[in-house]
GROMACS .gro file of C-alpha atoms in nm:
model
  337
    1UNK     CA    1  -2.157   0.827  -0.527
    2UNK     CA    2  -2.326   0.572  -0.309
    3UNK     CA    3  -2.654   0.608  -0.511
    4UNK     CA    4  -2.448   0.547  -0.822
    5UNK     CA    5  -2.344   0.233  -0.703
    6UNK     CA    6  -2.733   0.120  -0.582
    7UNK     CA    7  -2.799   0.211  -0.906
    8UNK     CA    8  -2.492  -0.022  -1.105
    9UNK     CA    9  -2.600  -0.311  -0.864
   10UNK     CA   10  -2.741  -0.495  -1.169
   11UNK     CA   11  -2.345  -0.457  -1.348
   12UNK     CA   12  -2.243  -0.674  -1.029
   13UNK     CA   13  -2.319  -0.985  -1.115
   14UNK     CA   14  -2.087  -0.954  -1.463
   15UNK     CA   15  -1.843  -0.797  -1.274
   16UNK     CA   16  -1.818  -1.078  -1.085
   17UNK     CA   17  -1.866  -1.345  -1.304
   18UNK     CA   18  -1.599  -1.232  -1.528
   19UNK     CA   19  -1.349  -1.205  -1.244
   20UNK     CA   20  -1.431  -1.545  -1.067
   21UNK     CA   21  -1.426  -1.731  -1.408
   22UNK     CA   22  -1.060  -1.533  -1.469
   23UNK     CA   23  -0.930  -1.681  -1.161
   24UNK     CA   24  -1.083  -2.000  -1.231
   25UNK     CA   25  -0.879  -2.075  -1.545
   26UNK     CA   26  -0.569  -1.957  -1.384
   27UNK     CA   27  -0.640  -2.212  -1.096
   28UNK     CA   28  -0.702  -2.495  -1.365
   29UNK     CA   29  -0.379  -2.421  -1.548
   30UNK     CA   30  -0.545  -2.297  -1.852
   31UNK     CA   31  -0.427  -1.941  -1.785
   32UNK     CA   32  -0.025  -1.998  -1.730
   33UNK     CA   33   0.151  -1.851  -1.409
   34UNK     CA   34   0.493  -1.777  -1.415
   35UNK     CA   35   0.697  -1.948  -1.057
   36UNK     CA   36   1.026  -1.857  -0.946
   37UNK     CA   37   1.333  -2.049  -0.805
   38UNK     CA   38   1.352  -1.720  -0.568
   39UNK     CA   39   1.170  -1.555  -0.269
   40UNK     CA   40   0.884  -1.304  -0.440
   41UNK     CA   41   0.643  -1.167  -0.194
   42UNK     CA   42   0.321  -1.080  -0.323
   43UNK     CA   43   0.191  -0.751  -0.114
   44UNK     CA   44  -0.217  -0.640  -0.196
   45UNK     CA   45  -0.571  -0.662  -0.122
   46UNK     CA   46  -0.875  -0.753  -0.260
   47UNK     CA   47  -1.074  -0.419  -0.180
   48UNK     CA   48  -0.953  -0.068  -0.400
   49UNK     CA   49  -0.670   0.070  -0.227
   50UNK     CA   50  -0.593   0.248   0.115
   51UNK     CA   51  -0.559  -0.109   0.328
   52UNK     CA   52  -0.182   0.017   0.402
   53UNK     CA   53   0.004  -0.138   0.148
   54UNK     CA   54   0.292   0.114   0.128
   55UNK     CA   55   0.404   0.110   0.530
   56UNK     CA   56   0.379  -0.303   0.478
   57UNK     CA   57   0.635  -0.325   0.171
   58UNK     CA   58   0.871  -0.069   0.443
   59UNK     CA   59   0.802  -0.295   0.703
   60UNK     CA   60   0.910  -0.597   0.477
   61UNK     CA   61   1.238  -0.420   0.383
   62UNK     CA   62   1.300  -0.359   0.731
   63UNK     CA   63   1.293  -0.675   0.815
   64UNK     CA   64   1.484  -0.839   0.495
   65UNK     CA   65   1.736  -0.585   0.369
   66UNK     CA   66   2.014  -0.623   0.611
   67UNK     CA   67   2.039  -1.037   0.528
   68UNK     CA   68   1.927  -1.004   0.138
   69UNK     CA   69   1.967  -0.817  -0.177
   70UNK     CA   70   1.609  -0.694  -0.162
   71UNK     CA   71   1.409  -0.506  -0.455
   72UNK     CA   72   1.074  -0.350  -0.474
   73UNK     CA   73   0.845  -0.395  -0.804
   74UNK     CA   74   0.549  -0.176  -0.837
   75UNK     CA   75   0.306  -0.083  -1.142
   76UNK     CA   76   0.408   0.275  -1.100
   77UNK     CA   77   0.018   0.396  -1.089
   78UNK     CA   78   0.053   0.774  -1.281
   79UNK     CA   79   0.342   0.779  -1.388
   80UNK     CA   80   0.416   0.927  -1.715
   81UNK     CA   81   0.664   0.718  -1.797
   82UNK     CA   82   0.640   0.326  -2.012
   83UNK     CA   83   0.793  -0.018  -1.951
   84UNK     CA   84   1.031  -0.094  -1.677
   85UNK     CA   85   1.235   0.204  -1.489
   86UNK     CA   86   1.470   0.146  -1.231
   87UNK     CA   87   1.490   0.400  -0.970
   88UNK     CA   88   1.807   0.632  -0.987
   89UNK     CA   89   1.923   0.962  -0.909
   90UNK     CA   90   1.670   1.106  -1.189
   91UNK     CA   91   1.419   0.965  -1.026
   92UNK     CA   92   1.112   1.144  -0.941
   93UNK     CA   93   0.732   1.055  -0.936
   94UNK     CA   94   0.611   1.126  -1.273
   95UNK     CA   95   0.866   0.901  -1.401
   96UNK     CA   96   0.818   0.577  -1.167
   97UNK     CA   97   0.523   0.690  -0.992
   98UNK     CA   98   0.483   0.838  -0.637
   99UNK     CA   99   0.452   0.519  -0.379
  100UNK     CA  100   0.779   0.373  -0.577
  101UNK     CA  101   0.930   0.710  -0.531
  102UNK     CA  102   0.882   0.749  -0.158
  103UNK     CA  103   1.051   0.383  -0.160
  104UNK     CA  104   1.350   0.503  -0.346
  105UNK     CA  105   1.406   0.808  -0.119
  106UNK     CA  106   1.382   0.608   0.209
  107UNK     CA  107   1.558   0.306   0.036
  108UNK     CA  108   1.768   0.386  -0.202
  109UNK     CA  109   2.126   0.315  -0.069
  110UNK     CA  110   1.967  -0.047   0.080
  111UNK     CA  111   1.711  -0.162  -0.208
  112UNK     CA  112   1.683  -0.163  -0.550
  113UNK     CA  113   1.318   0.044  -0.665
  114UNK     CA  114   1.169  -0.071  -0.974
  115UNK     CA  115   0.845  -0.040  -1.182
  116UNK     CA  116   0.668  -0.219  -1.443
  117UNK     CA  117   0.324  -0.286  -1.515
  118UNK     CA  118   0.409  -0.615  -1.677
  119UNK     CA  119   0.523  -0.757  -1.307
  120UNK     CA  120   0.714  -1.119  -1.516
  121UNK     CA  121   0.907  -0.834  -1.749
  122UNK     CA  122   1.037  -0.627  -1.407
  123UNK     CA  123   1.159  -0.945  -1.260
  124UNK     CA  124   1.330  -1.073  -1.560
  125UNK     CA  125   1.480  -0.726  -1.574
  126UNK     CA  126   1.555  -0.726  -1.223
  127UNK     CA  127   1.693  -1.071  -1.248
  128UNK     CA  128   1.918  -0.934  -1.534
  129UNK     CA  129   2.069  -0.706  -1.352
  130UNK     CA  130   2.460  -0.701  -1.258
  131UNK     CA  131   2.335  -0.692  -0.888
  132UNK     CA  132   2.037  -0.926  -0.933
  133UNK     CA  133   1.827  -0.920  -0.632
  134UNK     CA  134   1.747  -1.180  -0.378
  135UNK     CA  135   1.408  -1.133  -0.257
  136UNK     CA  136   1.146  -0.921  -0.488
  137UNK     CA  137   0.873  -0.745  -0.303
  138UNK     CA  138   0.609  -0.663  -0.555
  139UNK     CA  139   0.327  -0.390  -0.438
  140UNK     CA  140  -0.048  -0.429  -0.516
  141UNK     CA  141   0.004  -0.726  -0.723
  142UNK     CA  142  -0.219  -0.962  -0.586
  143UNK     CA  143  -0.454  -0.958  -0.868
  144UNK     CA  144  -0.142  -1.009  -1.151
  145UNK     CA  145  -0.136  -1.364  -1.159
  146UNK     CA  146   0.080  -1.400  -1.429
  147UNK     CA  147   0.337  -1.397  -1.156
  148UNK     CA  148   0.294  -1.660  -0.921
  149UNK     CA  149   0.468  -1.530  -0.563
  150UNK     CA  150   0.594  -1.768  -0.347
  151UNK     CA  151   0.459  -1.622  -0.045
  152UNK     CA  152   0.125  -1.371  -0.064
  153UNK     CA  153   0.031  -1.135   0.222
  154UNK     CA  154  -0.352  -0.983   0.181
  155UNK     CA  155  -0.411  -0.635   0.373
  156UNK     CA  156  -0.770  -0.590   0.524
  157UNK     CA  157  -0.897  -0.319   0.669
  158UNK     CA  158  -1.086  -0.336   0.996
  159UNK     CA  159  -1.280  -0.092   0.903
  160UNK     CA  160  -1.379  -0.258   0.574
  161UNK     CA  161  -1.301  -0.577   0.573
  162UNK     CA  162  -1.302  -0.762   0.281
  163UNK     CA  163  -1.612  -1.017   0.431
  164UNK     CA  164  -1.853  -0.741   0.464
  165UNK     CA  165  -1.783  -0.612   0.125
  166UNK     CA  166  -1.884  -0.628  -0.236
  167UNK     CA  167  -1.755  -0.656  -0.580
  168UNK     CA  168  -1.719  -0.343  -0.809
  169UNK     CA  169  -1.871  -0.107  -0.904
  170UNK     CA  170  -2.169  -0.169  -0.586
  171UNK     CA  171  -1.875  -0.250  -0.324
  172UNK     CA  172  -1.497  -0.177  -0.334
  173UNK     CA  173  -1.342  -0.540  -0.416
  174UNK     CA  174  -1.168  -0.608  -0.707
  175UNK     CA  175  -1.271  -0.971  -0.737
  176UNK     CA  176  -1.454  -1.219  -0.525
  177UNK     CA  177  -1.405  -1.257  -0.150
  178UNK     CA  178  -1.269  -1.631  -0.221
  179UNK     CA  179  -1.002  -1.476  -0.374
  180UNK     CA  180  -0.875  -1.461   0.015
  181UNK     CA  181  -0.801  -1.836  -0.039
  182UNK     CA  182  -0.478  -1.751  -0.191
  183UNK     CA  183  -0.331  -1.598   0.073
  184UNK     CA  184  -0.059  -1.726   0.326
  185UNK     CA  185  -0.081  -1.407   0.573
  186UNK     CA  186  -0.429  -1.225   0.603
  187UNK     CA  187  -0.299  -0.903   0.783
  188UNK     CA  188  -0.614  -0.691   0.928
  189UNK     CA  189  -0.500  -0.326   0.929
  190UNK     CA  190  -0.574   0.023   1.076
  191UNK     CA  191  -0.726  -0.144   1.359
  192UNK     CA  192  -0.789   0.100   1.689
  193UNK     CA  193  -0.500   0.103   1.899
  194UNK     CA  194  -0.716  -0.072   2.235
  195UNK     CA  195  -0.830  -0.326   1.984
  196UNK     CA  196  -0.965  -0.622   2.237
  197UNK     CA  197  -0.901  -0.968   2.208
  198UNK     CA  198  -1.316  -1.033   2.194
  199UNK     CA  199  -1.331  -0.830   1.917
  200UNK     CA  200  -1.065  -0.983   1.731
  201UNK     CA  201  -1.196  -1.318   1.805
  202UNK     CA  202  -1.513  -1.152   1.587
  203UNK     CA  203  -1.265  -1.074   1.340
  204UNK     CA  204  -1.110  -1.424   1.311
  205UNK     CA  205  -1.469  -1.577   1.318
  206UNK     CA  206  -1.552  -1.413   1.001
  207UNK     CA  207  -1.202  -1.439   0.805
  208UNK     CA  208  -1.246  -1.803   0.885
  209UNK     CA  209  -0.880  -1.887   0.812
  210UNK     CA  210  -0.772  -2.225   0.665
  211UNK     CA  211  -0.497  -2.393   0.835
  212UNK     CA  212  -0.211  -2.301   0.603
  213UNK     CA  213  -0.252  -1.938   0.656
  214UNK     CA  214  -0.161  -1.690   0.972
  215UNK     CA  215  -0.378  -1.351   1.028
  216UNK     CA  216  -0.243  -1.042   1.204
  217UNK     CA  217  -0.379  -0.753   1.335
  218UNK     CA  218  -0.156  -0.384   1.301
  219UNK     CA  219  -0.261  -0.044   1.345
  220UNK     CA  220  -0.134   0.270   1.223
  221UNK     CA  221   0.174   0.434   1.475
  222UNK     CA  222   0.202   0.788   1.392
  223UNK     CA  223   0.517   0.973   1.500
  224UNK     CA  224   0.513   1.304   1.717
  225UNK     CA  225   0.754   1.468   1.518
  226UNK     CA  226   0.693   1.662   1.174
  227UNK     CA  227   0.978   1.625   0.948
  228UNK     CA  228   1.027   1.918   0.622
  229UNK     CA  229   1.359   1.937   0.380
  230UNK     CA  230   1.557   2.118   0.659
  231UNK     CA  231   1.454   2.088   1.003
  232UNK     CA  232   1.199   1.883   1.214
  233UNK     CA  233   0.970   1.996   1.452
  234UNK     CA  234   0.695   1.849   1.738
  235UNK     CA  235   0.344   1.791   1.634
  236UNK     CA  236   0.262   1.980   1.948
  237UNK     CA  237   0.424   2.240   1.850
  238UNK     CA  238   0.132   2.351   1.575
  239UNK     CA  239  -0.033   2.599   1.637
  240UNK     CA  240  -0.263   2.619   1.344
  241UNK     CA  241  -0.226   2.449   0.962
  242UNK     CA  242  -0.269   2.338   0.624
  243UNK     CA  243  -0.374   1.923   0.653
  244UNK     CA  244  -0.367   1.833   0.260
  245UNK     CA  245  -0.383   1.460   0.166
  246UNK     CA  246  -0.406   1.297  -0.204
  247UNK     CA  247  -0.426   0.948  -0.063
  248UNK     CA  248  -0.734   0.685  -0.048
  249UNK     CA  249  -0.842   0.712   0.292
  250UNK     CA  250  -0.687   1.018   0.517
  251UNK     CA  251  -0.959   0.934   0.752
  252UNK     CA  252  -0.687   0.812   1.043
  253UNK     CA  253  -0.476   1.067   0.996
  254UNK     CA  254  -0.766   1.368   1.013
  255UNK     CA  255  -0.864   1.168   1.376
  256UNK     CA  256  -0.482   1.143   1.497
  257UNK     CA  257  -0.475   1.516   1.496
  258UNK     CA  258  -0.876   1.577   1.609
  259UNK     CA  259  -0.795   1.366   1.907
  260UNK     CA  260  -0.503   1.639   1.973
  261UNK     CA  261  -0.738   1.959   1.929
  262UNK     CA  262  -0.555   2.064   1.652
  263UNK     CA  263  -0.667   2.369   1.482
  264UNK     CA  264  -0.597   2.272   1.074
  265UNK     CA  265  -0.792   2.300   0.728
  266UNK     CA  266  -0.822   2.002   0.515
  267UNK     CA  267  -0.773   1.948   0.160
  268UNK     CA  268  -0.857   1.643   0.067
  269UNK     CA  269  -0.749   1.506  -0.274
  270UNK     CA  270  -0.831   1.175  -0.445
  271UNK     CA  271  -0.580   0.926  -0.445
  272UNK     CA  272  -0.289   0.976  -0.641
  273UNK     CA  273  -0.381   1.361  -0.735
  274UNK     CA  274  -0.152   1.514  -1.010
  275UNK     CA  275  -0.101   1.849  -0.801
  276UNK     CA  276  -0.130   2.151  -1.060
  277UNK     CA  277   0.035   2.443  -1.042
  278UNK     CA  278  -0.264   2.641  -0.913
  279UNK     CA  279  -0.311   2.392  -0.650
  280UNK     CA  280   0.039   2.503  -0.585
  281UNK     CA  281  -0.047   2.871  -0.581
  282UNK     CA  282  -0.313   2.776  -0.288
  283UNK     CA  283  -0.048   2.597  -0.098
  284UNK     CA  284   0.219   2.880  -0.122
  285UNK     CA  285  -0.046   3.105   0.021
  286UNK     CA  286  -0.016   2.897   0.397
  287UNK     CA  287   0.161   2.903   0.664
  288UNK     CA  288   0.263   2.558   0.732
  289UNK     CA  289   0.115   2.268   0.514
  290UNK     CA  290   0.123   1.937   0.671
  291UNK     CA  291   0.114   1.591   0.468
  292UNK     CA  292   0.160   1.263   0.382
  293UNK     CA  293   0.505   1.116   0.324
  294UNK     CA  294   0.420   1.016  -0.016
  295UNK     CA  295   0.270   1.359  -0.129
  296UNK     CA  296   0.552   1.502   0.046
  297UNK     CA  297   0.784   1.354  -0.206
  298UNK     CA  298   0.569   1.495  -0.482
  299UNK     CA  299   0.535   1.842  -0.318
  300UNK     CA  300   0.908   1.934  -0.178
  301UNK     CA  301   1.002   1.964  -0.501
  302UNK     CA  302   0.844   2.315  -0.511
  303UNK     CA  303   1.084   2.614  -0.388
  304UNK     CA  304   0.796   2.825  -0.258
  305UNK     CA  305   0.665   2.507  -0.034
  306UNK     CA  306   1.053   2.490   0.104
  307UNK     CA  307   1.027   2.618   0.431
  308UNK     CA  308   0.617   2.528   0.486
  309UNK     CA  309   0.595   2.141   0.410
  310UNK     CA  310   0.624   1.883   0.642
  311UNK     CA  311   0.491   1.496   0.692
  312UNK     CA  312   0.408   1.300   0.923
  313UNK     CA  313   0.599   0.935   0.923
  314UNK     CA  314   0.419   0.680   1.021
  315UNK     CA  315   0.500   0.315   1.094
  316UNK     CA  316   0.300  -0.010   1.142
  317UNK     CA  317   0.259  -0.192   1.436
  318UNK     CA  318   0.167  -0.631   1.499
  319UNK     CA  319   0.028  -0.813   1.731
  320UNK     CA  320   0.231  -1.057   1.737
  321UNK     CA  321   0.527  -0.905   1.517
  322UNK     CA  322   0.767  -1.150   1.620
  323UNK     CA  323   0.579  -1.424   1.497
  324UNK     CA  324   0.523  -1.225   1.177
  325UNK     CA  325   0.897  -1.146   1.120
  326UNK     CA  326   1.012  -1.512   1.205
  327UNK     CA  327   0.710  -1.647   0.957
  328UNK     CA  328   0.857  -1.412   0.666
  329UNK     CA  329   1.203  -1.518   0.709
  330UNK     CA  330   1.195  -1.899   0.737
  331UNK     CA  331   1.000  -1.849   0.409
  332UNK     CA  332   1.271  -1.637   0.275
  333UNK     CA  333   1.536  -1.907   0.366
  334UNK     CA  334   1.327  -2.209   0.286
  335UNK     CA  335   1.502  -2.088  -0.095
  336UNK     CA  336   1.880  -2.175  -0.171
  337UNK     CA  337   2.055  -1.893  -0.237
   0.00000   0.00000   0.00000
């Protein structure tokens, strides 16, 4: 793969020519953005996936759902389903898509869960709605700029960030690294738990932040408790297992349980895998699978997984998450309700 992309480094240039000049006209007006007289938080990167942008919507509700009618908008990657669907109790994954889903099944009695890939057709419909929300959250959008957010948080990884990347198909970002410009929180993520200030100083020397925008640093909490359909049970409690991940970068989660001499097999899927039913077969044939929330919600569905699947939750940690929470919701409130 890496050769492939040595190889393609000659496409770069058009890649990013015809990107940059795309953002160009929509920063001169000529391409129109549609602006809101509501709070809609933009949530994405500039890189291809697995910067964490799933736990940072949660983390969002968290903080906004007890003070606001609060609904999530995402594409709905894979799912095999058109137009805008609004999460309900037929909800599953192929029809709005398996990060929305794991929203609706954590969410659903506090948030409204919505997809669309037209993002200013999913907040009219939103908006349209009997119980129209007050703050939209909308996942990986950050490159949909028909929709102009009021607020836009950029994830990072600190193990690839952004400034020491390149644009498709040689590096992983999806347009220029001056896209960062339109951000109003950088957040660096899946940093190492001992992360020292001299190394974020490093950090925040190369983001080179202007003075209208606030960078975080969060890394990746993992819980020690394995949760299934029916029962939960102590990661130190495994013995040996079945690790199987269809997410971008499972990296973290193959170290959490190296560091804790865990005896497992990994199968590693891409991102977003549509599980078939002889992947299935493999599964059934384990003892105890563990996974990710979000292919969890894709895979419980299955009656001989039942008593054999569990995830792992995990939650994201700040810095300075105070700071963070206070900066979200005097933006929030800066709107009249």
């Amino acid at each position: 793969m890496k050769i492939l992309r040595y190889i393609l480094f000659p496409v770069m240039p058009f890649y990013y020519l015809i990107t940059w000049l795309r953002n160009l006209l929509y920063d001169l007006g000529i391409k129109k953005s549609k602006s809101y007289p509501f709070p809609v938080i933009c949530v994405g990167n500039l890189s291809v996936g697995g910067t964490g942008k799933t736990p940072m919507i949660e983390y969002l509700i968290g903080v906004l759902k007890d003070d606001f009618k609060v609904a999530t908008l995402s594409r709905g990657y894979k799912r095999k389903t058109k137009g805008f669907q609004l999460g309900d109790d037929q909800a599953s994954a192929e029809i709005i898509g398996d990060e929305p889903f794991q929203f609706y099944n954590k969410f659903k009695d506090e948030v409204l869960v919505a997809v669309d890939a037209d993002r200013q057709n999913g907040i009219q419909q939103l908006q349209n709605l009997p119980n129209a929300p007050e703050v939209i959250l909308l996942d990986d959008a950050y490159q949909h700029r028909k929709v102009k957010a009021g607020f836009n948080i950029l994830l990072t990884t600190y193990q690839t960030p952004y400034f020491s990347d390149w644009v498709l198909p040689t590096g992983n970002l999806r347009e220029p690294r001056r896209g960062v410009n339109r951000a109003d929180i950088i957040v660096v993520t899946k940093c190492p738990e001992n992360l020292s200030d001299i190394d974020k100083k490093k950090v925040l020397k190369r983001i080179n932040s202007k003075e209208n925008q606030d960078v975080f640093f969060s890394r990746i909490v993992y819980s020690n408790m394995l949760i299934s359909a029916e029962k939960t049970m102590a990661v130190n409690m495994l013995r040996s297992f079945t690790l199987v991940t269809g997410i971008a970068n499972p990296k973290p989660l193959v170290c959490f349980f190296n560091d804790k001499n865990l005896k497992f097999e990994h199968l590693n899927f891409k991102d977003h895998h549509e599980f078939s039913q002889e992947d299935i077969n493999v599964f059934s044939t384990k003892e105890v699978i563990v996974t990710t929330e979000k292919d969890f919600a894709r895979l419980k569905c299955y009656p001989g997984l039942k008593n054999k699947l569990f995830y792992l939750p995990i939650t994201v940690a700040f810095d300075d998450e105070p700071r963070l929470c206070a900066i979200v919701k005097a933006m929030v409130n800066s709107y009249e309700k």
